[in-house]
CSV table of C-alpha atoms and ligand atoms in Angstrom, one decimal:
chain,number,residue,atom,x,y,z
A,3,UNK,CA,111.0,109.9,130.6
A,4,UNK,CA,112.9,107.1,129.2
A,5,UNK,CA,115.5,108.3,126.3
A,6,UNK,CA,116.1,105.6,123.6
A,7,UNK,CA,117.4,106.3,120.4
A,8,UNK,CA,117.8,104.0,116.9
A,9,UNK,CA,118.1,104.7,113.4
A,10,UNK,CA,114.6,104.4,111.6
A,11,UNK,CA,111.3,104.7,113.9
A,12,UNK,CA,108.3,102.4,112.8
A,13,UNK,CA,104.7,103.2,113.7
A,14,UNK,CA,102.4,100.5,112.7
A,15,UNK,CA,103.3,96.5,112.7
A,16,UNK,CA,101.2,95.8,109.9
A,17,UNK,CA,102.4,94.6,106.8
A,18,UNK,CA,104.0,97.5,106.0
A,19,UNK,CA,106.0,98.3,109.0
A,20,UNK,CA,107.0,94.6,109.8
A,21,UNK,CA,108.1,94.2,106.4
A,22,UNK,CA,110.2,97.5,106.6
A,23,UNK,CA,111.8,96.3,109.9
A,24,UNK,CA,113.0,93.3,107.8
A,25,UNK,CA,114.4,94.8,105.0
A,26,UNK,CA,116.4,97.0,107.1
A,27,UNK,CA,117.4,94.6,109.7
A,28,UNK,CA,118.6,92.2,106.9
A,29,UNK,CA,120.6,95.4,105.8
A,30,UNK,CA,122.1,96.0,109.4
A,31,UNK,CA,119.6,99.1,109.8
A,32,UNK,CA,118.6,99.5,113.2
A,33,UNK,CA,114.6,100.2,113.8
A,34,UNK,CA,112.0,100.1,116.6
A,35,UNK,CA,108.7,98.9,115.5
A,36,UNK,CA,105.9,100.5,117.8
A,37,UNK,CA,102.1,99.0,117.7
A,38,UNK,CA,99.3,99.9,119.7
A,39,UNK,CA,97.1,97.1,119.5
A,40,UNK,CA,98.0,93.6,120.6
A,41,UNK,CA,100.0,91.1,119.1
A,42,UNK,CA,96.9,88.4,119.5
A,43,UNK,CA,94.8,91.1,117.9
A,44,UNK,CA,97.2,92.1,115.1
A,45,UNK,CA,97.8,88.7,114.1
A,46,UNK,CA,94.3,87.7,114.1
A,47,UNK,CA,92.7,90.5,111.8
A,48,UNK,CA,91.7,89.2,109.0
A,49,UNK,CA,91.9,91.1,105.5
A,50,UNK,CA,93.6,90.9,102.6
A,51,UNK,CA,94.5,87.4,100.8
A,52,UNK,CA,95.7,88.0,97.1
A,53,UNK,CA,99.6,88.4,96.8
A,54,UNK,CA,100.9,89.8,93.9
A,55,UNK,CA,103.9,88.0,92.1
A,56,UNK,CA,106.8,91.1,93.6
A,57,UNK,CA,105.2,90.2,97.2
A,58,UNK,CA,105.5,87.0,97.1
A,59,UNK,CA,109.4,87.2,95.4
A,60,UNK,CA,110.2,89.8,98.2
A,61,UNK,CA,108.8,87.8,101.3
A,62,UNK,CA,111.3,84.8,99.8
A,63,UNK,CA,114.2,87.1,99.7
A,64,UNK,CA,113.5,88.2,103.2
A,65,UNK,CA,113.2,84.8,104.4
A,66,UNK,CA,109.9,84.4,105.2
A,67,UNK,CA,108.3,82.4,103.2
A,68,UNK,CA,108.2,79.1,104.3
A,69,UNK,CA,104.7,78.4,105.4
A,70,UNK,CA,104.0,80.6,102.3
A,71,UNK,CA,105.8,78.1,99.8
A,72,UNK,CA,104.2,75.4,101.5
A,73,UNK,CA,100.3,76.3,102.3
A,74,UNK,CA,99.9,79.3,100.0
A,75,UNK,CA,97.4,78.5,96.7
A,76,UNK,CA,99.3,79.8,93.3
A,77,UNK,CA,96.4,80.4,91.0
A,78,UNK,CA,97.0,81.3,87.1
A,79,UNK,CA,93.7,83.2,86.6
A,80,UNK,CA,90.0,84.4,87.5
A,81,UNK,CA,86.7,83.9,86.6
A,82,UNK,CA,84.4,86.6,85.8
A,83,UNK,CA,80.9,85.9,85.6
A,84,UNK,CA,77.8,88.1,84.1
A,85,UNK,CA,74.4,87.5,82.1
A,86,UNK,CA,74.2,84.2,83.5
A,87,UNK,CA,77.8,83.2,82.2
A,88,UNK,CA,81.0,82.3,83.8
A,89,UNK,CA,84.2,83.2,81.8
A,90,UNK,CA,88.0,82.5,82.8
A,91,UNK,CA,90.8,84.9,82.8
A,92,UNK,CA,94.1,83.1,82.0
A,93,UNK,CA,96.1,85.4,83.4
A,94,UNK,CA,98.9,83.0,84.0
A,95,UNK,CA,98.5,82.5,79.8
A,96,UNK,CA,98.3,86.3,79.3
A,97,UNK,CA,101.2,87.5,81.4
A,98,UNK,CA,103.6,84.4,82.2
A,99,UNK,CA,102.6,85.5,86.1
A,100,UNK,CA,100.5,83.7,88.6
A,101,UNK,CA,99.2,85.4,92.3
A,102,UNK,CA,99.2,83.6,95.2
A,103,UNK,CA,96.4,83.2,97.6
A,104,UNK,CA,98.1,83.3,101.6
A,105,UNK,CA,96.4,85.6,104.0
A,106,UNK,CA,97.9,88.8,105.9
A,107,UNK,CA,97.4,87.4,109.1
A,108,UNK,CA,100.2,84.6,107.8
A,109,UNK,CA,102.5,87.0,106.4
A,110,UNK,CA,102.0,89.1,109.8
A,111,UNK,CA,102.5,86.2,112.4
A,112,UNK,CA,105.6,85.5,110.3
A,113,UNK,CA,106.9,88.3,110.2
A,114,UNK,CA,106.5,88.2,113.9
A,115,UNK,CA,108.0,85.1,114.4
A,116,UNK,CA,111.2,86.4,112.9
A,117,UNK,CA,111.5,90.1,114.0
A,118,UNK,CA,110.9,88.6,118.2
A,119,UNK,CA,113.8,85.4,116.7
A,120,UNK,CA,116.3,88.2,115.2
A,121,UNK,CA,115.7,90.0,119.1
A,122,UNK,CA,114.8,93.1,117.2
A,123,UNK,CA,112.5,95.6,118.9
A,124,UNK,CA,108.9,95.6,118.4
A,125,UNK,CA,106.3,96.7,121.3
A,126,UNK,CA,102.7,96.2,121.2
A,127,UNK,CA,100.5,97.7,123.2
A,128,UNK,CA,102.0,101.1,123.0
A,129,UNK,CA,99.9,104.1,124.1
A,130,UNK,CA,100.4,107.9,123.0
A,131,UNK,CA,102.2,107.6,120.2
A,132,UNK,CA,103.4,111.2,118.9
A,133,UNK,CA,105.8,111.8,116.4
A,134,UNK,CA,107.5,115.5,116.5
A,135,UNK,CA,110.7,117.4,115.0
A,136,UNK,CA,109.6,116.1,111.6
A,137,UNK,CA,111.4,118.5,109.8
A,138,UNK,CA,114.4,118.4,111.4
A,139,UNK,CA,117.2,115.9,111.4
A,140,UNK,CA,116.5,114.1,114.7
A,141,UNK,CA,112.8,113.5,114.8
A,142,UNK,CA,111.2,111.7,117.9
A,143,UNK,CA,108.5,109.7,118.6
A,144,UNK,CA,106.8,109.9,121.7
A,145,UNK,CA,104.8,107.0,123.9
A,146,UNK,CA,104.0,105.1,126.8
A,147,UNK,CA,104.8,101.0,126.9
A,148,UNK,CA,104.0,99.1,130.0
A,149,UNK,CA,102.9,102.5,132.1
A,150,UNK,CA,106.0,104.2,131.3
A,151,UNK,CA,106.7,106.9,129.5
A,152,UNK,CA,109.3,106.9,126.6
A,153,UNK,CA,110.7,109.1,123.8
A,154,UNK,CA,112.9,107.7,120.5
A,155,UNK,CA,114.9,109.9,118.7
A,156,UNK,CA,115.4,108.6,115.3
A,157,UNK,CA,117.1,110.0,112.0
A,158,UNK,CA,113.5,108.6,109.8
A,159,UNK,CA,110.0,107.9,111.0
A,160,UNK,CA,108.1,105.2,108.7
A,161,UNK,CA,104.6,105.9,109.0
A,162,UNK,CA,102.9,102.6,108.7
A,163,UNK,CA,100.3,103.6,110.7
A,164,UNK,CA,97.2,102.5,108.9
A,165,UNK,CA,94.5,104.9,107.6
A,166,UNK,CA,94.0,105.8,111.2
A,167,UNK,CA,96.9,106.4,112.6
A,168,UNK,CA,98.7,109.2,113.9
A,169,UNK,CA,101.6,110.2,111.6
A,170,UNK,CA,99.7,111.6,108.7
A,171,UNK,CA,98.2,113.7,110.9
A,172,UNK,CA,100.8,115.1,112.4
A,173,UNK,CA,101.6,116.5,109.3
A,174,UNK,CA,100.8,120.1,109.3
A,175,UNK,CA,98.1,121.8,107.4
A,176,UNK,CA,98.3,122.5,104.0
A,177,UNK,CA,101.3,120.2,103.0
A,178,UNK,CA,99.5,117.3,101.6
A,179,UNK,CA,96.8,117.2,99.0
A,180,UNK,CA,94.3,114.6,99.2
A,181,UNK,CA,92.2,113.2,96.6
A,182,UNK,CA,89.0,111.2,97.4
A,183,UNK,CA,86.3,109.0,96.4
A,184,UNK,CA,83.7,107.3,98.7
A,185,UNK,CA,81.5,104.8,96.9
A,186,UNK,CA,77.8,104.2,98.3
A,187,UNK,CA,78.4,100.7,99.0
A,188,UNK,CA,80.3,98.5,100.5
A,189,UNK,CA,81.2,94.4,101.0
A,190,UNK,CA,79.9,92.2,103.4
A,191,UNK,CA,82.6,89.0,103.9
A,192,UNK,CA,82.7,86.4,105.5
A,193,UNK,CA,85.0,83.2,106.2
A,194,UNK,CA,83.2,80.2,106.4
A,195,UNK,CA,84.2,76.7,107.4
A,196,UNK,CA,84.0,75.5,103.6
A,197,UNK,CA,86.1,74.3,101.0
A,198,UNK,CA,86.2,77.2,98.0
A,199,UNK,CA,83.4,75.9,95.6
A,200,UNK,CA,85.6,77.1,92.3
A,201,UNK,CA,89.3,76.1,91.7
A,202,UNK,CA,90.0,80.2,91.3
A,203,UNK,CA,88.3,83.1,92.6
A,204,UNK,CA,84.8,84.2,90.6
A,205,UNK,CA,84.1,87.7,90.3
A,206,UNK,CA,80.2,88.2,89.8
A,207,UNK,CA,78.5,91.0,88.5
A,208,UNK,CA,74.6,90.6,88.6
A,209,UNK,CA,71.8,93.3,88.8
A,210,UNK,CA,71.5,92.4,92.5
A,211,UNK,CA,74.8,93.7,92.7
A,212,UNK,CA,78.1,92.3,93.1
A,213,UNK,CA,80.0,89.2,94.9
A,214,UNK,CA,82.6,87.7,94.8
A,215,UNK,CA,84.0,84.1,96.0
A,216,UNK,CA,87.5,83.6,97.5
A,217,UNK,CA,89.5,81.4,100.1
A,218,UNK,CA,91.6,81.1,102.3
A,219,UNK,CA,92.8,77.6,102.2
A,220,UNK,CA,91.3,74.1,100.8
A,221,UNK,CA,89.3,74.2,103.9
A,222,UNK,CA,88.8,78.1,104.4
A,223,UNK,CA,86.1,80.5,102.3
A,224,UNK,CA,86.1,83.8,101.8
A,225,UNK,CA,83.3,85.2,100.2
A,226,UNK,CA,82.0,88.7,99.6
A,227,UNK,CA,78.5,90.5,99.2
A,228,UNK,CA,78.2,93.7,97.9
A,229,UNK,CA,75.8,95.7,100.3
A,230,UNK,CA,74.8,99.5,101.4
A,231,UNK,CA,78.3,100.9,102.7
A,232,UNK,CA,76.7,101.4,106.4
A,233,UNK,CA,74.9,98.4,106.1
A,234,UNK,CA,73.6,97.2,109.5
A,235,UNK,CA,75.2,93.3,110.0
A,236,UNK,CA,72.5,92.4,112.2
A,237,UNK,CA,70.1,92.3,109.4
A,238,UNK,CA,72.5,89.9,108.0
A,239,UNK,CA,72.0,85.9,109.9
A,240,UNK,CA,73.8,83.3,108.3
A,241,UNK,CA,71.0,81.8,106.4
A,242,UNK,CA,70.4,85.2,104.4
A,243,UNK,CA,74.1,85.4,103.7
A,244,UNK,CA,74.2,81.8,102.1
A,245,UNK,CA,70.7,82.4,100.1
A,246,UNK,CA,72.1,85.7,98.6
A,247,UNK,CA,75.5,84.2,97.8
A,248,UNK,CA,73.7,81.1,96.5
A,249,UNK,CA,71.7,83.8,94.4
A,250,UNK,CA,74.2,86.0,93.0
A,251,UNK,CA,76.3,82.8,92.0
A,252,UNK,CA,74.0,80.7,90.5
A,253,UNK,CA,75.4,78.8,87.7
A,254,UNK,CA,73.9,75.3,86.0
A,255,UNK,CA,75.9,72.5,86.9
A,256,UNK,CA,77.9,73.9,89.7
A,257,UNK,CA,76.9,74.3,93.5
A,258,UNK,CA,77.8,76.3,96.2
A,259,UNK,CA,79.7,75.1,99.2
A,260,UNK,CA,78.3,76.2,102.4
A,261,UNK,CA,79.3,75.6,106.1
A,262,UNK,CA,79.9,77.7,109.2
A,263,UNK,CA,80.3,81.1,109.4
A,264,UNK,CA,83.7,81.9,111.2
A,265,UNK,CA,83.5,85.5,110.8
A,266,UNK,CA,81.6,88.1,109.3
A,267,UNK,CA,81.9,92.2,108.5
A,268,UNK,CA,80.7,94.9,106.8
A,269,UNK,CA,83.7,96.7,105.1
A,270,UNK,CA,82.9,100.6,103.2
A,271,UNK,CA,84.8,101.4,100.3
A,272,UNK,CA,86.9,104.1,99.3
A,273,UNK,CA,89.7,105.2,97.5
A,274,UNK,CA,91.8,107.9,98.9
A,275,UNK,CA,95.6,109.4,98.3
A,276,UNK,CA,97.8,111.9,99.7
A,277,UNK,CA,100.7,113.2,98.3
A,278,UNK,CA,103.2,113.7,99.1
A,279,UNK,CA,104.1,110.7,100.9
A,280,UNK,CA,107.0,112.3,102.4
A,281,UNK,CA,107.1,115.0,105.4
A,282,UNK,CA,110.8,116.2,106.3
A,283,UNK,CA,111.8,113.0,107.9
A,284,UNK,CA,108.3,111.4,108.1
A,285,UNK,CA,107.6,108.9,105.1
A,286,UNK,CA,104.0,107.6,104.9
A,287,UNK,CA,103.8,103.7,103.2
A,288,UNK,CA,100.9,101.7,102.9
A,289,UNK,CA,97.3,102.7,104.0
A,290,UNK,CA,98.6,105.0,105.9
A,291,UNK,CA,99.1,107.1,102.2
A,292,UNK,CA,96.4,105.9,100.1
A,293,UNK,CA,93.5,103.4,100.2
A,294,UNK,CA,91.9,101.3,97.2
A,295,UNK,CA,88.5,99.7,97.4
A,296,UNK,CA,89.7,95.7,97.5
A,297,UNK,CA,88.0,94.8,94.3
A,298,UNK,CA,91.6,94.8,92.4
A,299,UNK,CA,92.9,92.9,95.5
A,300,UNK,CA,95.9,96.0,95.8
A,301,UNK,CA,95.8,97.5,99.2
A,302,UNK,CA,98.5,95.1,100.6
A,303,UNK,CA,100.7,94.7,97.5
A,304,UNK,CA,101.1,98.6,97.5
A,305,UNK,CA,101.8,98.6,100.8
A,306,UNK,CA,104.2,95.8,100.9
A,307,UNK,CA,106.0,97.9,97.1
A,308,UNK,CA,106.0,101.1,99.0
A,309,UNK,CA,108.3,99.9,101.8
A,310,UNK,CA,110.7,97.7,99.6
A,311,UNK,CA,111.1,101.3,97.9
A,312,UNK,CA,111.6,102.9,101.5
A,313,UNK,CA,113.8,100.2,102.2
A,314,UNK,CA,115.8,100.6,99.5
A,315,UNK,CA,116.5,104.2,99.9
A,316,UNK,CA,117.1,103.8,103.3
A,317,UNK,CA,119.8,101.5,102.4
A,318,UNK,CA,121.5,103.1,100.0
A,319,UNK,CA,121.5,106.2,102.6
A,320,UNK,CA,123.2,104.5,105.1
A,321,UNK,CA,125.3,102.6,102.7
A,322,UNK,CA,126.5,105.6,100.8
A,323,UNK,CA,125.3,109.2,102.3
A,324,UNK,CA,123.2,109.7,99.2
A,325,UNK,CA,119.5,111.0,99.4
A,326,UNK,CA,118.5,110.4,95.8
A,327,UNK,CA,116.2,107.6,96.5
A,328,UNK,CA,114.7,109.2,99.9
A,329,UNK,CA,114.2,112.1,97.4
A,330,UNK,CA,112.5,110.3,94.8
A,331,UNK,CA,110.8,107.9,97.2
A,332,UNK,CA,107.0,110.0,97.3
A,333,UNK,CA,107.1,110.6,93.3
A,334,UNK,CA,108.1,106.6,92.8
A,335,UNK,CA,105.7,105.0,94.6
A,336,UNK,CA,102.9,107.7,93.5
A,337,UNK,CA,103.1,106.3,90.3
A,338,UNK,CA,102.5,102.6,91.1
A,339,UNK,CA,100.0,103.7,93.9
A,340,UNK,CA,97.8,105.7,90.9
A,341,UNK,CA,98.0,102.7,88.5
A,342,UNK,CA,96.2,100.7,91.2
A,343,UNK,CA,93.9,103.3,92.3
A,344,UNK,CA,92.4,103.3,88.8
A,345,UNK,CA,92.4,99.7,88.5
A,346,UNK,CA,90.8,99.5,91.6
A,347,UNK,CA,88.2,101.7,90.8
A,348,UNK,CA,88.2,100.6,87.0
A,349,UNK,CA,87.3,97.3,88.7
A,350,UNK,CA,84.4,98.4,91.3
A,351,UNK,CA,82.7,100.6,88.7
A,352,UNK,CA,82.6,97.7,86.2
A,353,UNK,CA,81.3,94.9,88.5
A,354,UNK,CA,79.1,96.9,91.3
A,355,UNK,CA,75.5,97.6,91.0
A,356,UNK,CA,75.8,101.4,90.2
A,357,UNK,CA,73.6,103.8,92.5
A,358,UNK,CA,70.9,105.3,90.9
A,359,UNK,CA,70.6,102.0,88.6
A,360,UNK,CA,70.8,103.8,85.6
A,361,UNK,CA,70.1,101.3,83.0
A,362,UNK,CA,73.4,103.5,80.7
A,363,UNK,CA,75.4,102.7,83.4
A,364,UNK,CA,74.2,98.8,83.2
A,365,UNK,CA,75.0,98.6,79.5
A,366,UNK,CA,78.2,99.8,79.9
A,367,UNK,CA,79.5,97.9,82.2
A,368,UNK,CA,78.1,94.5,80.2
A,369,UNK,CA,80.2,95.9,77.5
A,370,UNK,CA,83.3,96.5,79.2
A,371,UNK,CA,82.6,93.2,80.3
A,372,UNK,CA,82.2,91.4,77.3
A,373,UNK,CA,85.2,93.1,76.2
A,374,UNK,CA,87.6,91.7,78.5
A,375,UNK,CA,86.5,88.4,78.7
A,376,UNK,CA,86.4,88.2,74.1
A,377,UNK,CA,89.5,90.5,73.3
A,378,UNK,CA,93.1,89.2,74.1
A,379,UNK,CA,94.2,92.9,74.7
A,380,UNK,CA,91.7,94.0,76.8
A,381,UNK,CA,92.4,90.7,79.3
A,382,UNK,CA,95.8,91.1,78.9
A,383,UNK,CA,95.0,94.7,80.0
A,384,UNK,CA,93.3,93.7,83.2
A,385,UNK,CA,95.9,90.5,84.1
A,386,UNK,CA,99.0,92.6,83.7
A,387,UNK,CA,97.1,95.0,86.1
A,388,UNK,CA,96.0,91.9,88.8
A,389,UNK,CA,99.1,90.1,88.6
A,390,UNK,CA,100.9,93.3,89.8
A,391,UNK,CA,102.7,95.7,86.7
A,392,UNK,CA,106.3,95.3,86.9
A,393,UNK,CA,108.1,98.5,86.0
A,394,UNK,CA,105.6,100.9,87.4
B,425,FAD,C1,88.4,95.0,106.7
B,425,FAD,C2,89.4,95.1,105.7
B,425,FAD,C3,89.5,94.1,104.6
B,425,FAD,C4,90.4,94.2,103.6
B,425,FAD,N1,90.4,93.3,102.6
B,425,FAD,C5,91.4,93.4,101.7
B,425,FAD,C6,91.4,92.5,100.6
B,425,FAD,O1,90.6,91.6,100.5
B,425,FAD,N2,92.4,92.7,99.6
B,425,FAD,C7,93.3,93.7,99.7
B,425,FAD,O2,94.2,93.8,98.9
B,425,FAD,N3,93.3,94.6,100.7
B,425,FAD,C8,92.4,94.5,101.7
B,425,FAD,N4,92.3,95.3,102.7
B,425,FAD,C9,93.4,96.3,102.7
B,425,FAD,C10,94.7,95.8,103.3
B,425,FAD,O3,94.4,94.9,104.3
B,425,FAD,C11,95.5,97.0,103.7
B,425,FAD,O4,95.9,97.7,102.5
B,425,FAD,C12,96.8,96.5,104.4
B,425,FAD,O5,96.5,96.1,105.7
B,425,FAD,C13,97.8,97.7,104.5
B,425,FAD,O6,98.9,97.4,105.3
B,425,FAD,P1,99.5,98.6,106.2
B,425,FAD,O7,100.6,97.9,107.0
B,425,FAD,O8,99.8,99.8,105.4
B,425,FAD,O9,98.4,99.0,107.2
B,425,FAD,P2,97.6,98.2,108.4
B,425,FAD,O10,97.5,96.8,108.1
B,425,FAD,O11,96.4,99.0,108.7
B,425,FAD,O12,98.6,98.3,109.6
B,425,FAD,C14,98.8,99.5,110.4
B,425,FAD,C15,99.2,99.1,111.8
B,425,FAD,O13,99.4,100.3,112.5
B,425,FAD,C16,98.8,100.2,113.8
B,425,FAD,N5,98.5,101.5,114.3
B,425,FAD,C17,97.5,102.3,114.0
B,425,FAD,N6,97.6,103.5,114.8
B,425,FAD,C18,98.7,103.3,115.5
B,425,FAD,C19,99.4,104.2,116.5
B,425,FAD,N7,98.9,105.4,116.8
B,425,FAD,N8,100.5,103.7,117.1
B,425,FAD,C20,101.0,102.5,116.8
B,425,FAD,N9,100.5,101.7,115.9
B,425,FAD,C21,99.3,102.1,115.2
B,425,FAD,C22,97.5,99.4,113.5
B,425,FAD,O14,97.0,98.7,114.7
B,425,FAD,C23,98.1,98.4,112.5
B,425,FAD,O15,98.6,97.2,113.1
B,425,FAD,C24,91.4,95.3,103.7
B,425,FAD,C25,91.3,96.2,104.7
B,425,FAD,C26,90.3,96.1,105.7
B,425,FAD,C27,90.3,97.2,106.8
């Protein structure tokens, strides 16, 4: 067994964890980031793409934005179309804030770039991982790297381990509470080699059910279908993905671009938190604490708010021995992480063909609709909530 030791132990090099090792390495904190997939495979996942206004500010501050600042789309609001209508959101108008359009995979290759450039540890590839001692003040994380077998004691574990990761977990029984919803459906995207047929991204709701088109870049689609949540792909060829799309997005006047399907998958929804996000010496960020269905585009902006937090408490630890922040981190972030779980389902149960098709339910969610999209409040209400809240 190989004994290493550093200050803060990272489990996950997604968004979250990478992020984390930057904060701290910018602050002089030393971390090992740990990752069991590949680094071809974790820069190559594709996922999220809307970047609140604080992720964007806090990539710049870590240095990292350059490609960002130079490729990423700034768009200053949305469209939401229903009854055969298209409306726009100004949300730029309605908040003074804009979002930015620059996929994960970006902000993760990056990150990458300048974690392996700074010479700061980050494996991939790991197998094994454990993380034990969580209570005590020298908790370890176990694994294997390159056939050997390793253990790293640490004063903190980060758990940015994804939903499916090991560190929550490893938390024993009957600490956390979780709180659940699975919806029945779920979104089939795709990214397709086609320039994004609307200037900003269109949100439909139709009695077919829900889609919704985005991008990637000027040359780059992404484009969603709402389907059954275990919806079998196969039944899905290009041609039936284009005509449905085509369908759901109909408009007079306006066409949809198509082109070649890059990539395609079927994606369930859910919401899900724990709490708290804080074991001993174990704190949980990003999915690996809650989960939002993507319809309010949050999953990675929490992520990436829940870390600058950590960060920040870890800092001002190290800087000056006091746990206040550590303390309050779980209660903090719970608050932001509720706003956007009930955005994010505010959103899905407002644009997504209800089960049971209740024709109330339909009638309702036309209201809502028409509410937003006539009273300045109630945009203002859903903009401030897309752009990213600021003191929540
Ligand atoms: C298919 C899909 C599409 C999505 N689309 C959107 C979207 O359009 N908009 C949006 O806002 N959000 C979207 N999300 C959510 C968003 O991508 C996540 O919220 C975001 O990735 C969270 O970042 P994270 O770093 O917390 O977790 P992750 O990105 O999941 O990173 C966790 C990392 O930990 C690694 N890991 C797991 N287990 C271990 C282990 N045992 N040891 C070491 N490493 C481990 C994983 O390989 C991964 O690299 C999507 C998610 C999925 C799955």
């Amino acid at each position: 067994m190989n004994r290493l030791r550093t200050q803060v132990g990272i489990v996950g090099a997604g968004p979250a964890g990478l992020t984390l090792g930057r904060l701290l390495h910018r602050a002089g904190i030393e971390a090992v980031v740990l990752e069991n997939r590949s680094r071809d495979y974790v820069e190559h996942r594709i996922r999220a793409g809307v970047l609140e206004q604080g992720t964007v500010d806090l990539l710049r501050e870590l240095g990292v934005s350059k490609r960002m600042d130079r490729e990423g789309i700034v768009h200053d609001g949305i469209y939401l179309q229903f009854a055969g209508k298209r409306h726009h959101l100004p949300m730029r108008e309605l908040t003074g804030r804009s979002i930015t359009i620059w996929g994960q995979t970006e902000i993760v290759k990056d990150l990458i770039v300048a974690r392996l450039a700074d010479g700061e540890p980050l494996l991939f590839e790991v197998d094994e991982v454990a993380v034990h001692d969580l209570e005590s003040e020298r908790p370890r994380i176990t694994f294997r790297h390159e056939g050997e077998a390793h253990e790293l004691a640490c004063d903190v574990i980060a758990g940015c381990d994804g939903s499916h990761g090991v560190c929550r977990p490893a938390i024993p029984a009957g600490v956390l509470s979780e709180y659940s919803r699975e919806y029945p459906f779920g979104w089939l995207g795709i990214l397709a080699e086609a320039p994004p047929s609307s200037d900003e991204l269109v949100y439909t709701h139709t009695p077919d059910g829900f889609a919704l088109l985005s991008l990637r870049s000027p040359s780059l689609s992404r484009s969603y279908l709402q389907v059954d949540h275990d919806e079998d792909l196969g039944a899905w060829p290009d041609e039936r993905i284009w005509a449905e799309l085509q369908r759901r997005t109909a408009l007079e006047g306006w066409t949809l671009v198509e082109g070649p399907i890059l990539e395609k998958g079927v994606t369930g929804m859910r919401s899900h938190v724990v709490e708290p996000m804080r074991h001993g010496n174990l704190f949980l960020a990003g999915d690996a604490a809650h989960i939002v269905p993507p319809t309010g585009a949050k999953g990675l902006n929490l992520a990436i708010h829940d870390v600058r937090l950590l960060g920040e408490a870890l800092v001002e630890w190290y800087g000056s021995g006091s746990r206040a922040l550590l303390d309050a981190y779980s209660e903090t972030c719970l608050r932001r992480v509720w706003r956007c779980e009930h955005f994010s389902w505010w959103m899905t149960t407002m644009l997504h063909r209800l089960p049971g098709d209740d024709p109330f339910d339909l009638k309702l969610q036309l209201s809502q609709l028409r509410h937003v999209t006539t009273s300045e409040a109630a945009a203002t209400m859903l903009a401030e909530n897309y752009v990213g809240l600021e003191n929540v």
